[in-house]
Amino acid sequence: MRDGQVNLLCKIVAIMVMIFLVAPLIIIIVVSFTPTALITFPPQGFSLRWYVNIFAGNTKFISGLINSLQVGLLATILDVFLGVLGALSICRYNFKGKDILLNYFTSPMYVPSIAFAFVLLQVYSQIGGINGMARIFIGHMIIILPYIVRNTVSVLHVFNWTLEDAATSLGANPIQVFFKITIPLAKPGIVSGAILAFLYSFDEVALSSLLTSPRFVTLPIRIMNYMELTFDPTLAAISTLLILASLVIIVLMDKFVGLDMFMKN
Amino acid sequence: MATLELKNVTKIFGDFTAVKNFNLDVKDGEMIALLGGSGCGKTTTLRMIAGFTEPTEGAIFVGGKDVGKIPPYKRNVGIFFQNYALFPHMTVFENVAFGLKLQKLPKAEIEQRVSEILGMVKLFGLEKRYPRELSGGQQQRVALARALVTRPTILLLDEPLSNLDAKLRVEMQVEIKRIQKELGITTIIVTHDHEEAVSLADRVIVMNAGQILQVGTPYEIFDHPNSTFIADFMGFSTFIQGTMGGAAVEGKRPVTCSGKTIYVFAEAAEGIEPGSACVLALRSEHMELVQEPGENVVEGVMEAATYKGHTTRLEVTGCFDEKIYPAANEYIELEAEKPVMVHLPVERLCVYKNNA
């Protein structure tokens, strides 16, 4: 009897959570096709004019997108390099303080990004001459590193290191072992970490808003600035496109992370 | 194909000596088993031969050449790993072809050699499968094929039968031996299982605490271990304390155990002074239950009986201070306190000095 009640409660909560998660997304998508200049629900008719508006030069969304992609991709690529090496050294070797090192690598995750941005701002002004893209790039590179380290470590934690010995005994030198055995097998962790890191950089607001300069503005900051001045369905349209892009990335990630069944020997 | 020689090899990790002054000579095509419990240094020895760790002292010679300066990927040593270590992201074909591809052999030759070796380990039609799609026995064959396909000079087998069920064990044991003889490849087996060592190797080396305790043929090691430690390790079940008697009569010497006289062969008791403490050791299956009293027949009472399928293992008290554990080739029902007579065959008795 009581089990039944608990069960019902659980179901209701679960359904509510799902509604609250999905409903805003659906409304945004529907509203983005409205022809009126004000956001109304349900929309009065159908129009793609707000989508066209995204690409209009004066909104500068496209240049923001390009900036965001530049920062995100560059920071991710560099961090994959650094993060994978860091994760490998932590998992492969036994040394004093390896747990501390792992926590050090992942510490940017626990520091509020606004506090971190504030410190970084001080550093920039002390050094001087750091402007444009570098200001945001350096910040992003630091705060997204934990995602790559964490995900790679989680795969390497269960890595069967004997495989490296096996490859070595078959004539593979250390470089061949690394590229033919270690990296392919760590790939699910590296790829999922890289995607998470990129996504974090792509919609990062707090840090970017403090570090941004008029010469280099990322897409989230563009959207925020636009919202302060005009509140029209262009925002819904661009949000819809971003949701779509995220969906594509999630599907890709699922495909790659789906590979982790290879890890089970 | 080559000889293998270890000269005064010592390996020290920090303040732990894993292998101590180890000397070994392996003939071309010989199959040697390193037998010992965990931490006895057998795996460290294997890793030194493979080149994964360097000896602290001493040298390793393959075909008469010091391999100390040769990195592991140039040693051409085939290794069969205990957990198989098959590459999970590669198919059976890719796993076996891995070493050949690194040698940059022409594609046709790689394919030919892979199918040849897969035929030798009796794996057909599974080339496109991934390791996780294979049974344990099949994975093991792939691992063996992969270790052999590069035609290594030395083959190292790490607990080759330990992960298999009883039926597969026998099958694989025959296979490994057949392939090893067919290829004439110098082979080292590392194992903690005396059956595995005895059934596969030409020569068995018993190790403990990084040192060699006994070297001998499987028969010598199995039936005539040179210490109670090895006897215990080789599955001897019954150990009886006693005092060595005087001079030999008709090739036999008496031993007094708990007031009873047991005869042992004089040659088995060589070097043990009359009057000194000694230990008799015996396997369960070598003791027999008898109906008539006689030489080396002792009386006791049954305390426990464990049926094991083809034998029944008994626990008998009252013969000596120690319990004895004879085994019978039939089903025996436990009848507590039932008197039994047990014959300890003189030709089966091993006798050791009691140093304790």
Coordinates of C-alpha atoms in Angstrom, one line a residue:
Chain A
M1 CA 0.0 0.0 0.0
R2 CA 2.6 2.5 1.1
D3 CA 4.9 1.2 -1.7
G4 CA 2.2 2.1 -4.2
Q5 CA 1.9 5.6 -2.8
V6 CA 5.7 6.2 -2.9
N7 CA 5.7 4.8 -6.4
L8 CA 3.0 7.2 -7.5
L9 CA 4.8 10.2 -5.9
C10 CA 8.1 9.2 -7.6
K11 CA 6.3 9.0 -10.9
I12 CA 4.7 12.4 -10.5
V13 CA 8.0 14.0 -9.5
A14 CA 9.8 12.4 -12.4
I15 CA 7.2 13.6 -14.9
M16 CA 7.3 17.1 -13.4
V17 CA 11.1 17.2 -13.7
M18 CA 10.9 16.1 -17.3
I19 CA 8.2 18.7 -18.1
F20 CA 10.3 21.5 -16.5
L21 CA 13.4 20.3 -18.4
V22 CA 11.8 20.1 -21.8
A23 CA 9.0 22.7 -21.8
P24 CA 11.1 25.8 -22.0
L25 CA 13.1 24.3 -24.8
I26 CA 9.9 23.5 -26.7
I27 CA 8.5 27.0 -26.1
I28 CA 11.6 28.6 -27.3
I29 CA 11.7 26.5 -30.5
V30 CA 8.0 27.3 -31.2
V31 CA 8.4 31.0 -30.5
S32 CA 11.4 31.3 -32.8
F33 CA 9.1 30.9 -35.7
T34 CA 6.7 33.7 -34.7
P35 CA 6.3 36.6 -37.2
T36 CA 5.6 39.3 -34.6
A37 CA 8.3 41.5 -33.1
L38 CA 7.3 40.6 -29.6
I39 CA 7.7 37.1 -28.1
T40 CA 4.2 35.7 -27.9
F41 CA 3.0 32.3 -27.2
P42 CA 1.4 30.6 -29.0
P43 CA 2.9 32.3 -32.1
Q44 CA 0.7 34.2 -34.5
G45 CA 1.6 32.5 -37.8
F46 CA 4.9 31.3 -39.2
S47 CA 8.0 33.1 -40.3
L48 CA 11.8 32.7 -40.6
R49 CA 12.5 36.4 -40.4
W50 CA 14.2 36.1 -37.0
Y51 CA 16.5 33.4 -38.4
V52 CA 17.4 35.8 -41.2
N53 CA 18.0 38.4 -38.6
I54 CA 20.7 36.3 -36.9
F55 CA 22.8 36.5 -40.1
A56 CA 22.2 40.2 -40.5
G57 CA 25.5 42.1 -40.0
N58 CA 24.3 44.5 -37.4
T59 CA 23.6 41.7 -34.8
K60 CA 27.2 40.5 -35.0
F61 CA 26.1 37.0 -33.9
I62 CA 28.1 35.4 -36.7
S63 CA 31.3 37.1 -35.7
G64 CA 30.6 36.1 -32.1
L65 CA 30.0 32.5 -33.2
I66 CA 33.3 32.5 -35.1
N67 CA 35.1 33.9 -32.0
S68 CA 33.5 31.3 -29.7
L69 CA 34.5 28.5 -32.1
Q70 CA 38.0 29.8 -32.3
V71 CA 38.5 30.1 -28.6
G72 CA 36.7 26.8 -27.8
L73 CA 38.4 24.7 -30.4
L74 CA 41.9 26.1 -29.8
A75 CA 41.6 25.8 -26.0
T76 CA 40.2 22.2 -26.3
I77 CA 42.9 21.1 -28.7
L78 CA 45.7 22.5 -26.5
D79 CA 44.0 21.1 -23.4
V80 CA 43.6 17.6 -24.9
F81 CA 47.4 17.6 -25.4
L82 CA 48.1 18.9 -21.9
G83 CA 45.3 17.0 -20.2
V84 CA 46.0 13.6 -21.7
L85 CA 49.7 13.9 -20.8
G86 CA 48.8 14.9 -17.2
A87 CA 46.3 12.1 -16.9
L88 CA 48.8 9.6 -18.3
S89 CA 51.5 10.6 -15.8
I90 CA 49.1 10.4 -12.9
C91 CA 47.7 7.0 -13.9
R92 CA 50.9 5.3 -15.2
Y93 CA 53.4 6.2 -12.5
N94 CA 53.4 5.7 -8.8
F95 CA 54.8 8.7 -7.0
K96 CA 54.2 10.7 -3.9
G97 CA 51.5 13.3 -4.2
K98 CA 49.8 11.9 -7.3
D99 CA 46.4 12.4 -5.7
I100 CA 47.3 16.0 -4.9
L101 CA 48.4 16.5 -8.4
L102 CA 45.1 15.2 -9.8
N103 CA 43.2 17.6 -7.5
Y104 CA 45.5 20.4 -8.6
F105 CA 44.7 19.7 -12.2
T106 CA 41.0 19.6 -11.5
S107 CA 40.9 22.5 -9.1
P108 CA 39.7 25.1 -11.6
M109 CA 36.4 23.1 -11.5
Y110 CA 35.8 24.0 -7.8
V111 CA 36.8 27.7 -7.9
P112 CA 33.9 30.0 -8.7
S113 CA 34.6 31.2 -12.2
I114 CA 33.8 34.8 -11.4
A115 CA 36.4 34.8 -8.6
F116 CA 38.9 33.2 -11.0
A117 CA 38.1 35.8 -13.6
F118 CA 38.6 38.6 -11.2
V119 CA 42.1 37.3 -10.3
L120 CA 42.9 36.8 -13.9
L121 CA 41.9 40.4 -14.7
Q122 CA 44.3 41.6 -12.0
V123 CA 47.1 39.5 -13.6
Y124 CA 46.3 40.9 -17.0
S125 CA 46.4 44.5 -15.9
Q126 CA 49.7 43.8 -14.0
I127 CA 51.3 42.3 -17.1
G128 CA 49.6 44.6 -19.6
G129 CA 49.5 44.1 -23.3
I130 CA 47.2 41.1 -23.2
N131 CA 44.2 41.9 -25.3
G132 CA 41.6 40.6 -27.6
M133 CA 41.4 36.9 -28.0
A134 CA 44.2 36.0 -25.7
R135 CA 42.4 37.4 -22.6
I136 CA 39.5 34.9 -23.0
F137 CA 41.5 32.1 -24.5
I138 CA 43.8 31.9 -21.5
G139 CA 40.9 31.9 -19.0
H140 CA 39.0 29.2 -21.0
M141 CA 42.1 27.0 -21.4
I142 CA 42.5 26.9 -17.6
I143 CA 38.8 26.3 -16.6
I144 CA 38.1 23.6 -19.1
L145 CA 41.2 21.5 -18.4
P146 CA 39.6 19.6 -15.5
Y147 CA 37.0 18.0 -17.8
I148 CA 39.6 16.5 -20.1
V149 CA 41.9 15.3 -17.2
R150 CA 38.9 13.8 -15.2
N151 CA 37.5 12.0 -18.2
T152 CA 40.8 10.6 -19.4
V153 CA 41.8 9.6 -15.8
S154 CA 38.5 7.7 -15.4
V155 CA 39.3 5.6 -18.5
L156 CA 43.0 5.1 -17.6
H157 CA 42.0 4.0 -14.1
V158 CA 40.7 0.8 -15.4
F159 CA 43.3 0.5 -18.2
N160 CA 45.0 -2.8 -18.5
W161 CA 48.6 -1.8 -18.6
T162 CA 49.7 -5.3 -19.6
L163 CA 48.5 -4.4 -23.0
E164 CA 51.4 -2.1 -23.4
D165 CA 53.8 -4.8 -22.4
A166 CA 52.2 -7.1 -24.9
A167 CA 52.6 -4.6 -27.7
T168 CA 56.2 -4.0 -26.6
S169 CA 57.0 -7.7 -26.7
L170 CA 55.6 -7.9 -30.2
G171 CA 58.1 -5.3 -31.3
A172 CA 56.4 -1.9 -30.8
N173 CA 58.6 0.9 -29.6
P174 CA 57.3 3.3 -27.0
I175 CA 55.9 5.7 -29.6
Q176 CA 54.2 2.9 -31.5
V177 CA 52.7 1.6 -28.2
F178 CA 51.4 5.0 -27.4
F179 CA 49.7 5.6 -30.7
K180 CA 48.5 2.1 -31.5
I181 CA 47.5 0.9 -28.1
T182 CA 47.2 3.6 -25.4
I183 CA 45.6 6.4 -27.3
P184 CA 43.0 4.3 -29.2
L185 CA 41.9 2.6 -25.9
A186 CA 41.8 5.9 -24.0
K187 CA 39.9 7.5 -26.9
P188 CA 36.4 7.3 -25.3
G189 CA 37.5 9.2 -22.3
I190 CA 39.5 11.8 -24.3
V191 CA 36.7 12.4 -26.7
S192 CA 34.0 12.8 -24.1
G193 CA 36.2 15.0 -22.1
A194 CA 37.0 17.1 -25.1
I195 CA 33.4 17.5 -26.0
L196 CA 32.4 18.5 -22.5
A197 CA 35.3 21.0 -22.3
F198 CA 34.4 22.5 -25.6
L199 CA 30.7 22.9 -24.7
Y200 CA 31.7 24.5 -21.4
S201 CA 33.9 27.0 -23.2
F202 CA 31.2 27.6 -25.9
D203 CA 28.5 28.8 -23.5
E204 CA 30.8 30.2 -20.8
V205 CA 29.4 33.6 -19.6
A206 CA 30.7 34.6 -16.2
L207 CA 34.4 34.5 -17.0
S208 CA 34.1 35.8 -20.5
S209 CA 31.9 38.8 -19.5
L210 CA 34.7 40.0 -17.2
L211 CA 37.6 39.4 -19.5
T212 CA 36.0 40.4 -22.8
S213 CA 37.1 43.5 -24.7
P214 CA 35.2 45.3 -27.5
R215 CA 37.6 43.8 -30.1
F216 CA 36.8 40.2 -29.2
V217 CA 33.3 39.2 -28.1
T218 CA 32.1 35.6 -27.8
L219 CA 28.7 34.4 -28.8
P220 CA 27.2 34.1 -25.3
I221 CA 28.3 37.6 -24.5
R222 CA 26.8 38.9 -27.8
I223 CA 23.5 37.2 -26.9
M224 CA 23.6 38.8 -23.5
N225 CA 24.3 42.2 -24.8
Y226 CA 21.6 41.9 -27.4
M227 CA 19.1 40.8 -24.8
E228 CA 19.8 44.0 -22.8
L229 CA 19.0 46.2 -25.7
T230 CA 16.3 44.3 -27.6
F231 CA 14.1 41.5 -26.6
D232 CA 12.8 40.1 -29.8
P233 CA 12.4 36.5 -31.1
T234 CA 15.9 36.6 -32.6
L235 CA 17.1 35.3 -29.3
A236 CA 14.6 32.4 -29.5
A237 CA 15.9 31.7 -33.1
I238 CA 19.5 31.6 -32.1
S239 CA 18.7 29.5 -29.0
T240 CA 17.0 27.0 -31.3
L241 CA 20.0 26.8 -33.4
L242 CA 22.2 26.2 -30.4
I243 CA 19.9 23.5 -29.0
L244 CA 20.2 21.8 -32.4
A245 CA 24.0 22.1 -32.4
S246 CA 24.1 20.6 -28.8
L247 CA 21.9 17.7 -29.9
V248 CA 24.3 16.9 -32.8
I249 CA 27.2 17.0 -30.4
I250 CA 25.4 14.8 -27.8
V251 CA 24.7 12.3 -30.5
L252 CA 28.3 12.3 -31.6
M253 CA 29.5 11.9 -28.0
D254 CA 27.1 9.0 -27.5
K255 CA 28.6 7.4 -30.5
F256 CA 32.1 7.8 -29.2
V257 CA 31.4 7.0 -25.6
G258 CA 29.5 4.0 -26.8
L259 CA 32.9 2.7 -27.7
D260 CA 33.7 2.1 -24.1
M261 CA 32.5 -1.4 -24.3
F262 CA 35.9 -2.1 -25.9
M263 CA 37.4 -1.2 -22.5
K264 CA 35.9 -4.3 -20.9
N265 CA 38.3 -7.1 -21.5
Chain B
M1 CA 65.6 -20.6 -31.4
A2 CA 68.3 -20.1 -28.9
T3 CA 69.8 -21.0 -25.6
L4 CA 69.0 -18.9 -22.6
E5 CA 71.4 -18.2 -19.7
L6 CA 70.9 -16.2 -16.6
K7 CA 74.1 -15.5 -14.7
N8 CA 74.1 -14.3 -11.1
V9 CA 71.0 -12.3 -11.7
T10 CA 69.8 -10.3 -8.8
K11 CA 66.9 -7.8 -8.7
I12 CA 66.4 -5.5 -5.8
F13 CA 63.3 -3.2 -5.5
G14 CA 64.1 -0.6 -2.8
D15 CA 64.9 -2.8 0.2
F16 CA 63.2 -5.8 -1.2
T17 CA 65.3 -8.5 -2.9
A18 CA 62.9 -10.1 -5.5
V19 CA 65.5 -12.3 -7.1
K20 CA 68.8 -13.3 -5.5
N21 CA 71.8 -14.6 -7.4
F22 CA 69.8 -16.6 -9.9
N23 CA 71.6 -18.9 -12.2
L24 CA 69.9 -20.8 -15.0
D25 CA 70.9 -22.6 -18.2
V26 CA 68.3 -23.4 -20.7
K27 CA 69.1 -25.6 -23.6
D28 CA 67.9 -24.8 -27.1
G29 CA 64.3 -26.0 -27.4
E30 CA 63.9 -26.9 -23.8
M31 CA 60.8 -26.1 -21.8
I32 CA 61.5 -24.9 -18.3
A33 CA 59.0 -24.2 -15.5
L34 CA 59.6 -21.7 -12.8
L35 CA 57.5 -22.8 -10.0
G36 CA 56.7 -21.0 -6.8
G37 CA 54.2 -19.2 -4.7
S38 CA 53.4 -15.5 -5.1
G39 CA 56.3 -13.2 -4.3
C40 CA 58.9 -15.9 -5.0
G41 CA 60.5 -13.9 -7.8
K42 CA 59.3 -15.9 -10.7
T43 CA 57.4 -13.1 -12.4
T44 CA 60.3 -10.7 -11.9
T45 CA 62.6 -13.2 -13.5
L46 CA 60.2 -13.5 -16.5
R47 CA 60.0 -9.7 -16.8
M48 CA 63.8 -9.5 -16.7
I49 CA 64.1 -12.0 -19.6
A50 CA 61.5 -10.0 -21.5
G51 CA 63.4 -6.8 -20.8
F52 CA 60.7 -5.0 -19.0
T53 CA 62.9 -4.6 -15.9
E54 CA 66.6 -4.6 -15.7
P55 CA 68.5 -6.9 -13.4
T56 CA 70.2 -5.0 -10.6
E57 CA 73.2 -7.3 -11.0
G58 CA 74.2 -10.1 -13.3
A59 CA 73.5 -10.7 -17.0
I60 CA 71.1 -12.5 -19.3
F61 CA 72.4 -14.2 -22.4
V62 CA 70.3 -15.3 -25.3
G63 CA 72.1 -17.5 -27.8
G64 CA 75.3 -16.6 -26.0
K65 CA 74.8 -12.9 -26.5
D66 CA 74.3 -10.5 -23.6
V67 CA 70.9 -8.9 -24.1
G68 CA 71.3 -6.4 -21.2
K69 CA 71.5 -3.4 -23.6
I70 CA 68.7 -4.5 -25.9
P71 CA 65.3 -2.8 -25.3
P72 CA 62.3 -5.1 -24.8
Y73 CA 60.8 -4.3 -28.2
K74 CA 63.9 -5.6 -30.0
R75 CA 64.4 -8.8 -28.0
N76 CA 62.1 -10.9 -30.1
V77 CA 60.6 -12.6 -27.0
G78 CA 57.1 -14.0 -27.4
I79 CA 55.0 -13.6 -24.2
F80 CA 51.8 -15.3 -23.3
F81 CA 50.2 -13.2 -20.6
Q82 CA 48.1 -14.7 -17.8
N83 CA 45.1 -12.5 -18.6
Y84 CA 45.9 -12.9 -22.3
A85 CA 46.3 -9.1 -22.8
L86 CA 44.5 -9.2 -26.2
F87 CA 44.1 -5.8 -27.7
P88 CA 40.3 -5.2 -27.2
H89 CA 40.1 -2.7 -30.1
M90 CA 41.5 -5.1 -32.6
T91 CA 40.0 -8.2 -34.3
V92 CA 41.6 -11.6 -33.9
F93 CA 43.4 -11.1 -37.2
E94 CA 44.7 -7.7 -36.2
N95 CA 45.8 -9.0 -32.9
V96 CA 47.8 -11.8 -34.4
A97 CA 49.1 -9.6 -37.3
F98 CA 50.2 -6.8 -34.9
G99 CA 53.8 -7.9 -34.6
L100 CA 54.1 -8.8 -38.3
K101 CA 52.7 -5.4 -39.3
L102 CA 55.4 -3.7 -37.2
Q103 CA 58.0 -5.7 -39.1
K104 CA 56.6 -4.1 -42.2
L105 CA 56.2 -7.5 -44.0
P106 CA 54.3 -7.6 -47.3
K107 CA 50.5 -8.0 -46.9
A108 CA 50.4 -11.4 -48.5
E109 CA 53.0 -12.8 -46.2
I110 CA 51.3 -11.4 -43.2
E111 CA 48.0 -13.0 -44.2
Q112 CA 49.7 -16.3 -45.0
R113 CA 51.6 -16.4 -41.7
V114 CA 48.5 -15.4 -39.6
S115 CA 46.4 -18.2 -41.2
E116 CA 49.2 -20.6 -40.7
I117 CA 49.6 -19.9 -37.0
L118 CA 45.8 -19.8 -36.5
G119 CA 45.6 -23.2 -38.1
M120 CA 48.3 -24.4 -35.7
V121 CA 46.3 -23.3 -32.6
K122 CA 43.1 -24.7 -34.3
L123 CA 41.3 -21.4 -34.6
F124 CA 39.4 -21.2 -37.9
G125 CA 37.0 -18.6 -39.2
L126 CA 37.2 -16.3 -36.2
E127 CA 39.6 -13.7 -37.8
K128 CA 37.0 -10.9 -37.8
R129 CA 35.8 -11.4 -34.2
Y130 CA 36.8 -9.1 -31.4
P131 CA 38.3 -10.7 -28.3
R132 CA 35.2 -10.0 -26.2
E133 CA 33.2 -12.1 -28.6
L134 CA 35.4 -15.2 -27.9
S135 CA 35.3 -17.8 -25.2
G136 CA 38.2 -18.0 -22.7
G137 CA 39.7 -21.0 -24.5
Q138 CA 39.5 -19.2 -27.8
Q139 CA 41.1 -16.0 -26.4
Q140 CA 43.9 -18.1 -25.0
R141 CA 44.6 -19.6 -28.4
V142 CA 44.7 -16.2 -30.0
A143 CA 47.1 -15.1 -27.3
L144 CA 49.3 -18.1 -28.0
A145 CA 49.1 -17.5 -31.8
R146 CA 50.0 -13.8 -31.3
A147 CA 53.0 -14.7 -29.2
L148 CA 54.3 -17.3 -31.7
V149 CA 53.6 -15.7 -35.0
T150 CA 56.6 -13.4 -34.9
R151 CA 58.8 -16.5 -34.6
P152 CA 60.4 -15.4 -31.3
T153 CA 63.7 -16.8 -30.1
I154 CA 62.2 -17.4 -26.7
L155 CA 58.7 -18.0 -25.5
L156 CA 57.5 -16.9 -22.1
L157 CA 54.3 -18.4 -20.7
D158 CA 52.8 -16.7 -17.6
E159 CA 50.4 -19.2 -15.9
P160 CA 49.2 -20.5 -19.2
L161 CA 46.5 -22.9 -17.8
S162 CA 45.4 -21.1 -14.7
N163 CA 42.2 -19.4 -16.1
L164 CA 40.8 -22.5 -17.7
D165 CA 38.3 -25.1 -16.5
A166 CA 39.5 -28.7 -16.0
K167 CA 38.6 -30.0 -19.4
L168 CA 40.2 -27.1 -21.3
R169 CA 43.3 -27.4 -19.2
V170 CA 44.1 -30.9 -20.4
E171 CA 43.3 -29.9 -24.0
M172 CA 45.5 -26.8 -23.8
Q173 CA 48.3 -28.6 -22.0
V174 CA 48.5 -31.1 -24.9
E175 CA 48.3 -28.3 -27.4
I176 CA 51.0 -26.1 -25.9
K177 CA 53.4 -29.0 -25.6
R178 CA 52.7 -30.1 -29.2
I179 CA 53.2 -26.7 -30.6
Q180 CA 56.3 -26.1 -28.5
K181 CA 57.9 -29.3 -29.7
E182 CA 56.8 -28.7 -33.3
L183 CA 58.5 -25.3 -33.3
G184 CA 61.4 -26.4 -31.1
I185 CA 61.2 -23.1 -29.3
T186 CA 63.0 -22.4 -26.0
T187 CA 60.2 -21.9 -23.5
I188 CA 59.9 -20.6 -19.9
I189 CA 56.7 -21.2 -18.0
V190 CA 56.0 -19.2 -14.8
T191 CA 53.4 -20.8 -12.6
H192 CA 52.3 -21.4 -9.0
D193 CA 50.5 -24.6 -9.9
H194 CA 52.7 -27.7 -9.6
E195 CA 50.4 -29.7 -11.9
E196 CA 50.9 -27.1 -14.6
A197 CA 54.6 -27.1 -14.2
V198 CA 54.9 -30.9 -14.0
S199 CA 52.7 -31.6 -17.0
L200 CA 54.3 -29.1 -19.3
A201 CA 58.0 -28.7 -18.5
D202 CA 61.0 -30.8 -19.3
R203 CA 62.7 -29.3 -16.2
V204 CA 61.1 -27.7 -13.2
I205 CA 62.8 -25.1 -11.1
V206 CA 61.2 -24.5 -7.7
M207 CA 61.7 -21.0 -6.3
N208 CA 61.1 -19.4 -3.0
A209 CA 62.1 -15.9 -1.8
G210 CA 64.0 -15.1 -5.0
Q211 CA 66.2 -18.2 -4.8
I212 CA 66.2 -21.6 -6.4
L213 CA 65.3 -24.4 -4.0
Q214 CA 65.4 -27.4 -6.4
V215 CA 66.0 -28.1 -10.0
G216 CA 64.9 -31.4 -11.5
T217 CA 62.8 -33.3 -14.0
P218 CA 59.0 -33.2 -13.3
Y219 CA 59.3 -36.7 -11.9
E220 CA 62.1 -35.8 -9.5
I221 CA 60.3 -32.7 -8.3
F222 CA 57.0 -34.4 -7.9
D223 CA 58.1 -37.6 -6.2
H224 CA 61.3 -36.6 -4.6
P225 CA 61.2 -33.1 -3.4
N226 CA 64.4 -32.2 -1.6
S227 CA 62.8 -30.4 1.4
T228 CA 59.6 -30.5 3.4
F229 CA 58.8 -27.0 2.1
I230 CA 58.8 -28.2 -1.5
A231 CA 57.0 -31.4 -0.5
D232 CA 54.2 -29.3 1.0
F233 CA 54.2 -27.1 -2.1
M234 CA 54.0 -30.2 -4.4
G235 CA 50.9 -31.5 -2.6
F236 CA 52.3 -33.9 0.0
S237 CA 49.6 -34.1 2.6
T238 CA 51.0 -36.2 5.5
F239 CA 54.1 -35.2 7.5
I240 CA 55.2 -37.3 10.4
Q241 CA 57.9 -36.3 13.0
G242 CA 60.3 -39.0 14.0
T243 CA 63.8 -40.0 15.2
M244 CA 66.2 -41.7 12.8
G245 CA 67.3 -45.1 13.8
G246 CA 70.7 -46.8 13.4
A247 CA 72.4 -48.5 10.5
A248 CA 70.7 -49.9 7.4
V249 CA 69.5 -53.5 7.3
E250 CA 68.7 -54.8 3.9
G251 CA 68.8 -51.3 2.5
K252 CA 66.2 -50.0 5.0
R253 CA 66.5 -47.8 8.1
P254 CA 64.0 -47.6 11.0
V255 CA 62.5 -44.4 12.1
T256 CA 60.7 -44.1 15.4
C257 CA 57.6 -42.0 15.1
S258 CA 55.4 -41.6 18.2
G259 CA 56.7 -44.9 19.5
K260 CA 56.1 -46.8 16.3
T261 CA 58.8 -48.0 13.9
I262 CA 58.5 -47.1 10.2
Y263 CA 61.1 -48.2 7.7
V264 CA 62.5 -46.0 5.0
F265 CA 65.0 -46.7 2.2
A266 CA 68.5 -46.0 3.3
E267 CA 69.2 -44.0 0.2
A268 CA 66.3 -41.8 0.9
A269 CA 67.7 -41.1 4.4
E270 CA 71.2 -40.5 3.2
G271 CA 73.1 -37.9 5.3
I272 CA 70.7 -38.1 8.3
E273 CA 72.6 -39.0 11.5
P274 CA 71.2 -41.9 13.6
G275 CA 69.3 -40.4 16.6
S276 CA 68.6 -37.1 14.9
A277 CA 65.1 -35.7 14.4
C278 CA 63.5 -36.2 11.0
V279 CA 60.3 -35.8 9.1
L280 CA 58.6 -38.4 6.9
A281 CA 56.4 -37.1 4.1
L282 CA 53.9 -38.9 2.0
R283 CA 51.1 -38.2 -0.6
S284 CA 47.6 -39.2 0.2
E285 CA 47.2 -41.3 -2.9
H286 CA 50.3 -43.3 -2.0
M287 CA 48.9 -44.6 1.3
E288 CA 46.7 -47.7 1.1
L289 CA 44.1 -49.0 3.4
V290 CA 44.9 -52.7 4.3
Q291 CA 43.2 -55.5 6.3
E292 CA 46.3 -57.2 7.7
P293 CA 49.0 -55.8 9.9
G294 CA 52.6 -55.8 8.5
E295 CA 55.7 -53.7 8.0
N296 CA 54.9 -50.0 7.9
V297 CA 51.2 -50.7 8.6
V298 CA 49.8 -48.5 11.4
E299 CA 46.5 -48.6 13.1
G300 CA 44.2 -45.6 13.8
V301 CA 40.7 -44.5 13.7
M302 CA 38.7 -42.6 11.0
E303 CA 37.9 -39.1 11.9
A304 CA 36.7 -37.6 8.7
A305 CA 36.1 -38.6 5.1
T306 CA 35.8 -36.3 2.1
Y307 CA 34.5 -37.8 -1.1
K308 CA 36.2 -36.2 -4.1
G309 CA 34.8 -38.1 -7.0
H310 CA 37.5 -40.4 -8.0
T311 CA 39.0 -40.7 -4.5
T312 CA 37.9 -40.4 -0.9
R313 CA 40.3 -38.6 1.4
L314 CA 40.3 -39.7 4.9
E315 CA 41.6 -38.2 8.1
V316 CA 43.0 -40.8 10.4
T317 CA 44.1 -40.2 14.0
G318 CA 45.7 -42.4 16.6
C319 CA 48.6 -43.7 14.5
F320 CA 51.0 -40.9 15.3
D321 CA 50.8 -37.6 17.1
E322 CA 50.0 -36.1 13.8
K323 CA 47.0 -36.9 11.7
I324 CA 47.5 -38.8 8.4
Y325 CA 45.5 -38.3 5.3
P326 CA 45.2 -41.5 3.2
A327 CA 43.1 -41.5 0.0
A328 CA 41.2 -44.5 -1.3
N329 CA 40.1 -45.1 -4.9
E330 CA 36.5 -45.7 -3.9
Y331 CA 33.7 -44.2 -2.0
I332 CA 34.0 -44.7 1.7
E333 CA 31.3 -43.6 4.1
L334 CA 32.4 -41.8 7.2
E335 CA 32.1 -44.0 10.2
A336 CA 33.6 -42.0 13.1
E337 CA 36.0 -43.9 15.4
K338 CA 36.1 -46.8 13.0
P339 CA 39.4 -48.5 13.3
V340 CA 41.5 -48.6 10.1
M341 CA 44.9 -49.9 9.1
V342 CA 47.0 -47.8 6.8
H343 CA 50.1 -49.0 4.9
L344 CA 52.9 -46.5 4.3
P345 CA 54.8 -48.0 1.4
V346 CA 58.5 -47.8 2.0
E347 CA 59.3 -46.9 -1.7
R348 CA 57.0 -43.9 -1.4
L349 CA 58.3 -42.4 1.8
C350 CA 60.4 -39.3 1.7
V351 CA 62.5 -38.4 4.7
Y352 CA 64.0 -35.1 5.6
K353 CA 66.2 -33.7 8.4
N354 CA 64.1 -31.8 10.9
N355 CA 65.8 -28.5 11.2
A356 CA 63.0 -26.8 13.1

